[in-house]
Amino acid sequence: MPTPPAPSPGPPAPPIPLAELLASKELGLRRIAGPAEADLLWVHTSEMADPYPYLLGGELLLSAGVLLTDPDRYVARLVEAGAAALGFGVRPVYEAVPEALIEACDRYGLPLLEVPPETPFTTIARAVWRLMAQARHRELRRVTRAQQALATAAARPDPVPAVLHQLATQLSGRAVLLTARGEEVHAAGRRPHPEAAAALARLARVVARERPGSPASATDTHGDTHLAAYALGGGEGLVLSLATRGREPGDHTVAGIAVVLLSLLAAPHQGADAADRSAALVRLLLGATPAEVAPLLGPDGPWTVVHARRSDGTTPDALTAGALGASLGSALVDAGREDDDETVRVLLPATAREAPPQGSDGEKPRQPGEHGEPEKPRQPPQPPTVPPHPGWTLGVSAPTPLSALAAADTRAARALAHAEATRTPLKVDAPVTGLAALIPPDQAAAHARTLLAPLTPPLADTLRCWLSLHGSWDRTAVALSVHRNTVRQRIGRCSELLDVDLNDMDVRTELWFALRRK
């Protein structure tokens, strides 16, 4: 019997158990051969004699058998391609499912479903996608609840044992914090079988950071127990090990959240400042406002907000987001929100640079105000140097005080949209400088409010984006995720409400100035 290949990466939704599809009575499907258990990733319809080249693996293949001549070879090729199940529609080609096909599916272990004549194949496809959407919704709700529970546990006086206990509860298994030598630091949950526990300790040594090139995570199975190990940051070789009876959708994301928290909480020699910032991360995970976490973050600022998305369009998990934050030098990472789970946000402390004291050789530099020496203005805060990161598209805000983090968050989002629209890996929303910086901020803001008063927020955002992209309809549409005709209509409406000619460079310049200071 040919060995089926590993299924290709599936859609961004959990696989659907075959039993759930069969439970839909309105479809009238009936399993007549093969095993009862299978996971469906896709639905594909084909009447080819050999659909092997067009299968990804994990499909429920639907066919009426138009070109079916050799059932044995046909089923063997489906199994070789990694198909999950075969749905055979009776009539008009066959009055009943061929016996040879039933025997072949039993022989090769491929589930075979009889599709009644009154059930269109498109109805089956819709049912599978509906079940996938429901499963994805359940997964997101479960991950959100787990994230809140883990963050709450991390805020307790005994955070590490509390997080492990909560993780073991969420995954219905065993959670252990081990040293690089396999010594148990903390543990929670029911102990696995001794042989499984020994296998888990061996897996932990694989990811322990004792030698270069160690993987960040590893998985294995021992009987019906699923094993996983994750290396924690901090340089001490600590490893989070998990033993669970099953592997449910969302488990990896929940474990990733715990890895980020435990990396912070178990970091060696953590000073008071680092501990406060770790607590601030927990508060941010719980949804606190910047004002609420201000005492934990320390100085009022300046701070810089970074928005990031994967360049390949994939959704980053907590481990990937945490790695990005670590490379940027910050543990303040938001790995995603329910309304936009593809965007990672990182909060970075900005630096204020001052001009070094000047003086002749061997002469003590003059102090500001001494002997008529004029005071030298402090240079404005500069954002941290954020280089492009392979695999990511980044939008970076200008430095801002903690009280204005909401505005900086918006500017970082705009910068990210600009970067994606222009296909550049990095866009920095620089602070207002030059001639525009000479006008007092309160006066500039008052003028901007008056000038832009006729515009609704969506129109103002469209105008700002359109001007920043030099009037490109297509790039603005990409940045705003709307149709180019919608952009044209909104810009036309702006021109009418403001009673200006947007082709005039003077008009564009004044509006850009106002939109930057609004």
JSON list of C-alpha atoms in Angstrom, two decimals, residues 12 136 310 312-317 320 335 341-343:
[
{"chain": "A", "resi": 12, "resn": "PRO", "atom": "CA", "xyz": [-6.31, 29.31, 8.11]},
{"chain": "A", "resi": 136, "resn": "ARG", "atom": "CA", "xyz": [-12.22, 28.94, 13.41]},
{"chain": "A", "resi": 310, "resn": "ARG", "atom": "CA", "xyz": [4.19, 39.11, 7.59]},
{"chain": "A", "resi": 312, "resn": "ASP", "atom": "CA", "xyz": [3.90, 36.46, 2.82]},
{"chain": "A", "resi": 313, "resn": "GLY", "atom": "CA", "xyz": [0.42, 37.18, 4.18]},
{"chain": "A", "resi": 314, "resn": "THR", "atom": "CA", "xyz": [0.50, 34.48, 6.86]},
{"chain": "A", "resi": 315, "resn": "THR", "atom": "CA", "xyz": [-0.84, 35.11, 10.34]},
{"chain": "A", "resi": 316, "resn": "PRO", "atom": "CA", "xyz": [2.00, 35.22, 12.90]},
{"chain": "A", "resi": 317, "resn": "ASP", "atom": "CA", "xyz": [1.60, 33.22, 16.10]},
{"chain": "A", "resi": 320, "resn": "THR", "atom": "CA", "xyz": [6.83, 34.57, 15.87]},
{"chain": "A", "resi": 335, "resn": "ALA", "atom": "CA", "xyz": [0.59, 39.46, 19.01]},
{"chain": "A", "resi": 341, "resn": "ASP", "atom": "CA", "xyz": [-5.19, 39.19, 14.03]},
{"chain": "A", "resi": 342, "resn": "GLU", "atom": "CA", "xyz": [-2.51, 39.58, 11.33]},
{"chain": "A", "resi": 343, "resn": "THR", "atom": "CA", "xyz": [-0.92, 42.74, 12.75]}
]
